[in-house]
Amino acid sequence: MTAPHQPPEQRETYVVGVDFGTLSGRALVVRVSDGAELGTATHDYPHGVLEDRLPTSGRALPPEWALQVPQDYRDVLRHAVPAAVAAAGVDPADVVGIATDFTACTMVPTLADGTPLSEVPGLEDRPHAYVKLWKHHAAQAQADRINRLAEERGEAWLPRYGGLISSEWEFAKGLQVYEEDRDLYDRMQRWVEAADWIVWQLCGTYVRNACTAGYKGILQSGRYPGPDYLDELAPGFSSFVPDKLDQPVGQLGERAGTLTAEAAAWTGLPAGTAVAVGNVDAHVTAPAAQAVDAGQMVAIMGTSTCHVMSADVLREVPGMCGVVDGGIVAGSWGYEAGQSGVGDIFGWFTRTSVPPSYVDAAAAAGESVHEHLTRLASAQEVGEHGLVALDWHSGNRSVLVDHELSGLVVGQTLATRPEDVYRALLEATAFGTRVIVETFRDSGVPVDELVVAGGLARNHLLMQVYADVTRLPLSLIDSEQGPALGSAIHAAVAAGAYPDVPTAAKAMGRVRRGVFVPDEARAQRYDALFAEYVALHDHFGRGNPTMRRLKAIRRDAVQARRDRGVARA
């Protein structure tokens, strides 16, 4: 902590970045002058992800639902922020700004004052009153109709999203509420990105951030989809934008407001502290990795992977999640793509498909199951397992944009071992990234470097596979807290410590360049496996409807079982 006798003009100042993830929120205290990370704290969401039933009544949820409880987010401000400041040992009076990032698209239905509908008495038993988490995929039917009608009408905004709108985004999820619980939709006065809702909680001002408005809210060139299109989509839905969605848009790095007295009490920070416009966990990571120039693709690898990059050209990239003017940094076109399942797939495999003998061997070696399988898989030559997999266990975000697709492993025999399948799944995610990289290049958006952030960067086998498969040098963000550091950078800009985000990123961001480089011999062997991946990708993703039919059969069976359970009760 700065010495009390030090003149104010020489005192160090600090900012707080808060990263709201899928299962927890993390606060990070950062020194403004050089980006030094001084203290951090995490708060797990008590309710986690609601996928089976509601927390109060126990009401069962249909398949593909993923909800959250907004109070869990406020609790991060109450617990993680003061704990991080205490861990940093800094005087809260020297904290000049706070900024947040969130998973997206995560939507909060609220009243006009920001009260979540799930907190309105009498609505606790209504599933649509809760937060719809990014991986809520139950709006696929609505997304399909949005895409089909937009293509039929030749809507100008559709190519800005690679020709397809995701079921994860604002309009598909909003349309699902409209069609499945009209009474609740009518009572809903605001349809708010969680990234903006948490800023609203901090400063009392509702400002839409340019990132989610553009990528998830179909805001292009200052306009949303028009009322005639929306009314044709669903009669009466034409008022969705003015009544529920539209709000002033703030640019990234701008100040949304200042900390209210209530939020100051939650966080332990001074009232009046600058609060930055909200942001998305993936996009905010690019400045933290000093990756704000053209050609630098950032892969934020965790449960899923989001690929973001800036460019000085506007191109229509098939299957991209979007291209937004100023979507990452002002003055550049920001591109986004992604993979819906990555770390989730590896975690699923270790939980469900590893025999007890492997678990025991890992424990005896003092390793996690992931570490054990990685060590065994590392001893293999490329292609030795004879497998190729499709990484669609959570659907496909890019470039097919279809969450009805599912995972696949081809080539298994009675000699196939767990480490073989594990390695094939690692490779499948790398192949998925290569499809994205090549689609960008073929569309005139060059990719010269892959910068990796997130916990999966610690797996050296995985990183080398990505370098070999993509033939790109891999740089690593030099921080364990990429999104939180990125938010801290935006907080510094909002507080006036730096003139813009690129300048702040240069001073506060951290990266190690070229940590993994491709090996040409391995890359050539991966080319053969990649060709098989592409054949399966196009067969199941672009023509054969088997995966979609299986999803439909599963939904019907699950619903039938639940209906029988309700009948028996």
XYZ file of C-alpha atoms in Angstrom:
569
model
C 0.000 0.000 0.000
C 1.234 3.537 -0.774
C 2.843 5.296 2.169
C 0.371 7.727 3.826
C 2.812 10.662 3.643
C 3.295 10.342 -0.118
C 1.949 13.359 -2.072
C -1.350 12.583 -3.878
C 0.177 13.225 -7.306
C 2.764 10.490 -6.692
C 0.448 7.909 -5.177
C -0.067 4.721 -7.120
C -3.624 4.132 -8.274
C -5.437 0.865 -8.835
C -8.383 -0.574 -10.708
C -10.586 -3.613 -10.221
C -11.607 -5.984 -12.985
C -14.444 -8.432 -12.316
C -14.890 -11.449 -14.567
C -18.286 -13.167 -14.359
C -17.890 -16.720 -15.649
C -20.223 -19.664 -16.009
C -19.858 -20.976 -12.447
C -18.148 -18.183 -10.509
C -17.042 -14.562 -10.513
C -13.472 -13.402 -10.024
C -12.209 -9.973 -8.946
C -8.679 -8.777 -9.694
C -6.884 -5.695 -8.359
C -4.393 -4.234 -10.830
C -1.901 -1.383 -10.584
C -2.660 1.248 -13.201
C 0.935 2.212 -13.974
C 2.156 -1.194 -15.158
C -0.640 -3.768 -14.974
C 0.814 -5.610 -11.985
C -1.760 -8.024 -10.546
C -1.816 -7.521 -6.803
C -4.764 -9.442 -5.405
C -7.575 -11.694 -6.523
C -10.580 -13.478 -5.060
C -13.268 -15.793 -6.411
C -16.865 -16.330 -5.380
C -18.688 -19.450 -6.597
C -22.320 -19.016 -7.601
C -24.351 -20.842 -4.917
C -26.962 -21.918 -7.472
C -24.509 -22.748 -10.273
C -26.283 -23.512 -13.552
C -29.949 -24.546 -13.411
C -30.330 -27.287 -16.014
C -32.716 -29.758 -14.369
C -35.096 -27.812 -12.116
C -35.843 -24.448 -10.525
C -34.323 -23.726 -7.097
C -37.460 -22.734 -5.190
C -40.260 -24.997 -6.385
C -38.202 -27.808 -7.856
C -40.114 -27.438 -11.120
C -38.459 -29.566 -13.807
C -36.870 -27.856 -16.799
C -37.091 -29.149 -20.381
C -33.964 -30.344 -22.232
C -31.435 -27.790 -23.508
C -32.295 -25.223 -20.821
C -29.574 -23.418 -18.822
C -30.634 -20.763 -16.304
C -29.012 -18.782 -13.507
C -30.000 -16.772 -10.425
C -29.083 -13.048 -10.603
C -28.481 -12.718 -6.880
C -25.419 -14.924 -7.394
C -23.924 -12.124 -9.497
C -24.530 -9.459 -6.839
C -22.861 -11.722 -4.305
C -19.667 -11.616 -6.354
C -19.584 -7.850 -5.824
C -20.223 -8.304 -2.098
C -17.633 -11.011 -1.509
C -14.988 -11.229 -4.251
C -14.313 -7.502 -4.700
C -13.598 -6.605 -1.042
C -11.650 -9.850 -0.629
C -9.462 -9.041 -3.654
C -8.803 -5.507 -2.383
C -7.858 -6.914 1.007
C -5.579 -9.497 -0.600
C -3.879 -6.742 -2.614
C -3.231 -4.725 0.519
C -4.182 -1.455 -1.130
C -6.184 1.432 0.251
C -9.680 1.337 -1.309
C -9.443 5.125 -1.600
C -6.717 4.599 -4.216
C -8.989 2.502 -6.461
C -10.034 4.792 -9.311
C -12.117 2.489 -11.492
C -13.989 -0.788 -11.749
C -15.012 -2.707 -14.864
C -16.793 -5.980 -15.491
C -17.067 -8.616 -18.178
C -19.631 -11.363 -18.577
C -20.460 -14.526 -20.440
C -22.583 -13.805 -23.489
C -25.212 -14.024 -24.614
C -26.635 -14.201 -21.072
C -30.000 -12.457 -20.725
C -31.818 -11.040 -17.695
C -35.564 -10.247 -17.954
C -36.309 -7.280 -15.686
C -38.740 -4.594 -14.662
C -38.044 -0.991 -15.672
C -35.871 -0.432 -12.594
C -33.684 -3.473 -13.258
C -35.374 -5.856 -10.835
C -35.035 -9.392 -12.280
C -38.395 -11.037 -12.865
C -37.289 -14.085 -10.887
C -37.217 -11.787 -7.832
C -40.771 -10.526 -8.378
C -43.164 -12.219 -5.902
C -45.278 -14.795 -7.667
C -42.862 -15.380 -10.555
C -40.387 -17.666 -8.789
C -41.947 -20.722 -10.416
C -41.808 -19.373 -13.984
C -38.709 -20.679 -15.846
C -38.692 -17.764 -18.282
C -38.344 -15.337 -15.345
C -34.783 -16.484 -14.725
C -31.509 -15.538 -16.381
C -30.941 -17.413 -19.626
C -27.273 -18.393 -19.580
C -25.178 -18.301 -22.737
C -25.474 -22.076 -23.168
C -29.280 -22.092 -23.022
C -29.930 -23.761 -26.384
C -33.676 -24.312 -26.145
C -34.352 -21.461 -28.596
C -32.946 -23.318 -31.612
C -36.356 -23.496 -33.290
C -36.700 -19.720 -32.961
C -33.185 -19.199 -34.317
C -33.968 -21.399 -37.313
C -37.001 -19.267 -38.148
C -35.063 -16.028 -37.672
C -32.441 -17.248 -40.135
C -34.883 -18.654 -42.663
C -37.010 -15.515 -42.830
C -33.992 -13.199 -42.926
C -32.579 -15.158 -45.844
C -35.908 -15.155 -47.669
C -36.233 -11.393 -47.244
C -32.593 -10.666 -48.014
C -32.080 -8.821 -44.733
C -28.894 -6.757 -45.044
C -27.726 -7.566 -41.518
C -27.605 -11.335 -41.980
C -24.229 -11.509 -43.809
C -22.638 -9.578 -40.932
C -23.237 -12.754 -38.881
C -21.950 -15.236 -41.400
C -25.474 -15.917 -42.634
C -26.767 -17.452 -39.409
C -28.050 -16.189 -36.053
C -27.385 -18.404 -33.036
C -29.957 -19.787 -30.634
C -27.757 -18.335 -27.882
C -28.441 -14.720 -28.879
C -30.824 -11.994 -27.778
C -33.520 -12.232 -30.441
C -33.875 -16.030 -30.414
C -34.087 -16.163 -26.622
C -36.461 -13.200 -26.532
C -38.712 -14.777 -29.142
C -38.799 -17.974 -27.087
C -40.133 -16.027 -24.098
C -42.695 -14.269 -26.312
C -44.019 -17.542 -27.712
C -43.837 -19.765 -24.614
C -44.899 -17.391 -21.793
C -46.674 -14.396 -23.274
C -47.934 -13.157 -19.906
C -44.413 -13.021 -18.510
C -43.136 -11.421 -21.715
C -45.741 -8.673 -21.330
C -44.696 -8.079 -17.720
C -41.026 -7.910 -18.757
C -40.048 -4.287 -19.345
C -36.368 -4.735 -20.183
C -34.493 -7.589 -21.894
C -30.985 -6.983 -20.593
C -27.596 -8.512 -21.300
C -26.084 -9.591 -17.992
C -22.973 -7.618 -19.011
C -25.105 -4.469 -18.870
C -27.271 -5.522 -15.928
C -24.301 -5.812 -13.584
C -23.092 -2.336 -14.616
C -26.617 -1.079 -13.979
C -26.354 -2.564 -10.486
C -23.033 -0.801 -9.910
C -23.783 2.699 -11.137
C -27.582 2.922 -11.378
C -27.445 3.648 -15.118
C -28.546 1.252 -17.862
C -26.134 1.567 -20.793
C -25.927 -1.064 -23.512
C -22.341 -1.946 -24.436
C -21.360 -1.810 -28.094
C -19.924 -5.316 -27.969
C -23.012 -7.321 -27.031
C -25.349 -4.937 -28.845
C -23.471 -5.651 -32.054
C -22.536 -9.303 -31.684
C -25.553 -10.646 -29.810
C -28.239 -8.010 -30.428
C -28.053 -7.654 -34.229
C -27.305 -3.924 -34.026
C -25.578 -2.968 -37.289
C -24.970 0.536 -38.617
C -27.096 1.902 -35.784
C -30.168 -0.189 -36.612
C -31.804 -3.352 -35.292
C -33.948 -5.669 -37.456
C -36.986 -3.681 -38.531
C -40.542 -3.963 -37.163
C -41.925 -5.340 -40.430
C -39.448 -8.214 -40.318
C -40.180 -8.911 -36.643
C -43.945 -8.828 -37.185
C -43.642 -11.299 -40.043
C -41.505 -13.467 -37.769
C -44.205 -13.477 -35.083
C -47.305 -11.233 -35.171
C -47.022 -8.635 -32.410
C -43.275 -9.123 -31.940
C -42.603 -5.908 -33.869
C -42.433 -3.875 -30.655
C -39.658 -6.028 -29.155
C -36.868 -3.554 -29.925
C -38.438 -0.272 -28.722
C -40.331 -1.820 -25.808
C -37.804 -4.282 -24.408
C -34.356 -3.943 -25.970
C -33.375 -0.505 -27.198
C -31.199 1.598 -24.912
C -28.324 4.115 -25.295
C -25.138 2.350 -26.426
C -21.796 3.007 -24.758
C -18.458 2.396 -26.464
C -15.907 0.075 -24.907
C -13.655 1.849 -22.434
C -16.131 4.673 -21.838
C -17.483 5.530 -18.415
C -21.033 4.257 -17.835
C -21.334 6.138 -14.557
C -19.936 6.086 -11.055
C -20.354 3.748 -8.124
C -23.581 4.333 -6.184
C -23.628 4.458 -2.401
C -25.315 1.036 -2.320
C -22.741 -0.563 -4.619
C -19.955 1.162 -2.707
C -21.212 -0.586 0.430
C -21.206 -3.919 -1.398
C -17.684 -3.578 -2.769
C -15.962 -1.506 -0.095
C -14.860 0.978 -2.770
C -15.519 4.732 -2.607
C -18.812 6.021 -3.944
C -18.143 7.939 -7.132
C -15.514 5.475 -8.431
C -15.602 5.278 -12.227
C -17.579 2.342 -13.652
C -16.736 1.288 -17.198
C -19.225 0.249 -19.874
C -19.746 -3.533 -19.752
C -17.990 -6.043 -21.961
C -17.827 -9.730 -22.884
C -15.315 -12.076 -21.282
C -13.766 -13.081 -24.613
C -13.541 -9.672 -26.256
C -12.152 -7.946 -23.183
C -9.290 -10.469 -23.131
C -7.752 -9.252 -26.406
C -6.287 -6.063 -24.883
C -5.044 -8.074 -21.900
C -3.042 -10.188 -24.371
C -1.846 -7.102 -26.279
C -3.663 -8.507 -29.313
C -5.461 -5.514 -30.794
C -3.753 -5.418 -34.200
C -4.916 -6.979 -37.464
C -4.020 -10.650 -37.929
C -3.898 -11.516 -34.225
C -6.628 -14.045 -33.411
C -7.225 -14.562 -29.695
C -8.623 -17.925 -28.603
C -10.051 -17.747 -25.104
C -10.112 -21.428 -24.204
C -12.173 -22.700 -21.307
C -15.408 -24.676 -21.176
C -15.949 -23.263 -24.661
C -13.668 -21.255 -26.927
C -14.317 -17.811 -28.304
C -12.143 -16.537 -31.150
C -11.872 -12.775 -31.516
C -9.693 -10.557 -33.670
C -9.479 -7.051 -35.025
C -9.013 -6.169 -38.674
C -8.896 -3.085 -40.823
C -11.171 -4.622 -43.471
C -14.871 -5.471 -43.487
C -15.602 -8.895 -44.941
C -18.464 -11.361 -44.826
C -17.117 -14.542 -43.225
C -19.441 -17.576 -43.429
C -20.551 -18.809 -40.021
C -18.803 -16.118 -38.020
C -20.585 -14.968 -34.888
C -20.394 -11.406 -36.088
C -18.369 -8.442 -37.256
C -18.891 -5.175 -35.385
C -17.414 -1.732 -35.867
C -15.528 -1.090 -32.636
C -16.580 -4.470 -31.255
C -13.174 -5.031 -29.627
C -11.355 -1.699 -29.918
C -12.510 1.575 -31.391
C -11.421 2.211 -34.954
C -11.213 -1.449 -36.031
C -13.632 -4.079 -37.183
C -13.970 -6.706 -34.483
C -14.635 -10.281 -35.575
C -15.925 -13.149 -33.447
C -16.213 -16.889 -33.959
C -16.303 -19.744 -31.504
C -16.628 -23.375 -30.475
C -19.465 -24.250 -28.104
C -17.621 -27.067 -26.367
C -13.922 -27.500 -25.628
C -12.956 -27.899 -21.977
C -16.506 -29.134 -21.337
C -15.825 -32.039 -23.701
C -12.590 -33.020 -21.993
C -14.289 -32.780 -18.614
C -17.235 -34.886 -19.788
C -14.895 -37.593 -20.998
C -12.914 -37.802 -17.762
C -16.149 -37.936 -15.713
C -17.974 -40.552 -17.759
C -15.555 -42.632 -19.820
C -12.443 -43.371 -17.751
C -12.273 -46.759 -15.982
C -11.417 -47.010 -12.266
C -7.990 -48.464 -13.034
C -7.009 -45.195 -14.746
C -8.362 -43.124 -11.878
C -6.337 -45.224 -9.443
C -3.200 -44.959 -11.576
C -3.564 -41.180 -11.765
C -3.938 -40.955 -7.998
C -0.905 -43.186 -7.458
C 1.149 -40.927 -9.729
C -0.071 -37.800 -7.981
C -1.814 -36.603 -11.138
C -5.300 -35.511 -12.052
C -7.109 -37.722 -14.546
C -6.576 -35.001 -17.159
C -2.845 -34.938 -16.465
C -2.634 -38.730 -16.535
C -4.428 -39.035 -19.878
C -2.385 -36.184 -21.307
C 0.894 -37.859 -20.328
C -0.175 -41.155 -21.902
C -1.478 -39.442 -25.041
C 1.733 -37.419 -25.401
C 3.694 -40.611 -26.039
C 1.742 -41.322 -29.229
C 2.669 -40.481 -32.778
C 0.183 -38.394 -34.741
C -2.515 -40.735 -36.024
C -1.401 -43.715 -33.950
C -4.819 -44.023 -32.287
C -6.598 -44.400 -35.648
C -9.420 -42.059 -34.624
C -11.036 -38.841 -35.684
C -13.701 -37.029 -33.670
C -16.199 -34.223 -34.158
C -16.158 -31.664 -31.328
C -19.881 -30.949 -31.332
C -20.895 -32.275 -27.923
C -22.366 -28.805 -27.199
C -23.329 -28.167 -30.805
C -21.426 -26.135 -33.372
C -21.070 -22.377 -32.973
C -18.802 -21.684 -35.951
C -18.939 -22.145 -38.819
C -22.130 -24.199 -39.017
C -24.030 -22.378 -36.232
C -26.162 -25.379 -35.340
C -26.692 -26.499 -31.751
C -28.650 -29.560 -32.872
C -25.372 -31.197 -33.905
C -23.668 -33.634 -31.528
C -20.345 -35.314 -30.838
C -18.881 -38.235 -32.766
C -15.815 -40.505 -32.582
C -14.975 -42.654 -35.609
C -12.458 -45.490 -35.759
C -12.873 -47.148 -32.370
C -11.946 -50.827 -32.046
C -11.632 -53.273 -29.173
C -8.035 -52.070 -28.844
C -9.004 -48.414 -28.358
C -7.894 -47.034 -24.990
C -9.092 -44.007 -23.004
C -5.953 -42.007 -23.846
C -6.639 -42.625 -27.553
C -10.113 -41.121 -27.384
C -8.895 -38.325 -25.129
C -6.220 -37.325 -27.630
C -8.696 -37.566 -30.499
C -10.987 -35.157 -28.648
C -8.102 -32.723 -28.062
C -7.282 -32.891 -31.758
C -10.930 -32.442 -32.756
C -11.081 -29.082 -31.019
C -7.896 -28.046 -32.840
C -9.445 -29.120 -36.139
C -12.499 -27.007 -35.290
C -10.245 -24.000 -34.762
C -8.494 -24.685 -38.086
C -11.868 -24.665 -39.872
C -12.496 -21.223 -38.382
C -9.025 -19.901 -39.280
C -9.247 -21.160 -42.864
C -12.759 -19.745 -43.287
C -11.500 -16.320 -42.201
C -8.515 -16.497 -44.545
C -10.623 -17.640 -47.478
C -12.917 -14.662 -46.848
C -10.077 -12.130 -46.988
C -9.386 -11.726 -43.267
C -5.823 -12.996 -42.732
C -4.811 -14.748 -39.498
C -1.082 -14.635 -38.753
C -0.857 -15.465 -35.064
C -2.931 -17.395 -32.547
C -2.886 -15.961 -29.026
C -4.280 -18.324 -26.394
C -5.825 -17.322 -23.089
C -7.645 -19.369 -20.487
C -6.906 -22.311 -18.265
C -6.431 -24.814 -21.087
C -3.214 -23.039 -22.089
C -1.537 -24.980 -19.274
C -1.895 -28.222 -21.254
C 1.303 -28.263 -23.330
C 0.185 -31.205 -25.457
C -3.001 -29.366 -26.382
C -1.093 -26.199 -27.255
C 1.420 -28.052 -29.435
C -1.424 -29.861 -31.202
C -3.040 -26.498 -31.972
C 0.228 -25.125 -33.355
C 0.784 -28.207 -35.511
C -2.806 -28.421 -36.761
C -3.148 -24.713 -37.610
C 0.497 -24.173 -38.686
C 0.420 -20.962 -36.658
C 2.795 -19.771 -33.936
C 1.045 -19.817 -30.589
C 1.526 -16.981 -28.137
C 0.213 -17.196 -24.581
C -1.268 -14.456 -22.475
C 1.061 -13.987 -19.514
C -1.732 -13.837 -16.963
C -3.907 -16.391 -15.234
C -6.746 -13.861 -15.212
C -7.080 -12.718 -18.821
C -10.682 -11.441 -18.769
C -10.315 -9.798 -15.352
C -7.087 -8.116 -16.471
C -8.812 -6.961 -19.653
C -11.631 -5.496 -17.597
C -9.081 -3.736 -15.385
C -7.545 -2.188 -18.509
C -10.963 -0.841 -19.495
C -11.468 0.449 -15.954
C -8.220 2.410 -16.242
C -9.422 4.015 -19.473
C -12.833 4.804 -17.977
C -11.053 6.444 -15.029
C -9.061 8.675 -17.408
C -5.665 7.108 -16.664
C -5.095 6.307 -20.372
C -6.544 7.950 -23.487
C -7.717 4.715 -25.125
C -7.720 0.942 -24.809
C -4.730 0.189 -27.125
C -2.541 2.591 -25.141
C -3.634 1.029 -21.864
C -3.131 -2.468 -23.298
C 0.456 -1.675 -24.232
C 1.211 -0.565 -20.674
C -0.888 -3.056 -18.727
C -1.296 -6.137 -20.963
C 0.922 -9.224 -20.825
C 1.880 -11.806 -23.469
C 4.612 -14.339 -24.259
C 5.155 -14.497 -28.015
C 5.754 -17.677 -30.011
C 5.768 -20.102 -27.089
C 4.689 -22.982 -29.354
C 5.686 -23.235 -33.016
C 4.416 -25.780 -35.561
C 6.432 -28.860 -36.433
C 6.158 -29.458 -40.176
C 6.414 -33.259 -40.012
C 3.591 -33.490 -37.500
C 1.623 -30.840 -39.392
C 1.709 -32.933 -42.556
C 0.382 -35.992 -40.710
C -2.349 -33.831 -39.205
C -3.327 -32.723 -42.698
C -4.461 -36.296 -43.405
C -6.524 -36.448 -40.223
C -7.944 -32.992 -40.895
C -9.147 -34.126 -44.311
C -11.143 -36.867 -42.593
C -12.468 -34.359 -40.058
C -13.661 -32.066 -42.864
C -15.382 -34.976 -44.635
C -17.303 -35.824 -41.458
C -17.886 -32.126 -40.733
C -19.535 -31.559 -44.095
C -21.445 -34.858 -44.135
C -23.116 -34.494 -40.749
C -23.072 -30.702 -40.574
C -24.277 -29.765 -44.043
C -26.444 -32.627 -45.257
C -27.150 -35.766 -43.256
C -29.841 -35.014 -40.625
C -29.069 -37.979 -38.333
C -27.819 -35.848 -35.442
C -30.843 -33.571 -35.547
C -33.206 -36.572 -35.605
C -31.451 -38.122 -32.617
C -31.757 -34.862 -30.671
C -35.489 -34.781 -31.418
C -35.923 -38.409 -30.317
C -34.056 -37.658 -27.091
C -36.178 -34.590 -26.320
C -39.394 -36.541 -26.868
C -38.212 -39.375 -24.633
C -37.057 -37.065 -21.841
C -40.318 -35.158 -21.935
C -42.319 -38.386 -21.893
C -40.439 -39.588 -18.816
C -41.028 -36.276 -17.041
C -44.700 -36.287 -17.992
C -45.070 -39.761 -16.487
C -43.354 -38.540 -13.339
C -45.740 -35.585 -13.053
C -48.723 -37.882 -13.668
C -47.605 -40.279 -10.949
C -47.121 -37.389 -8.519
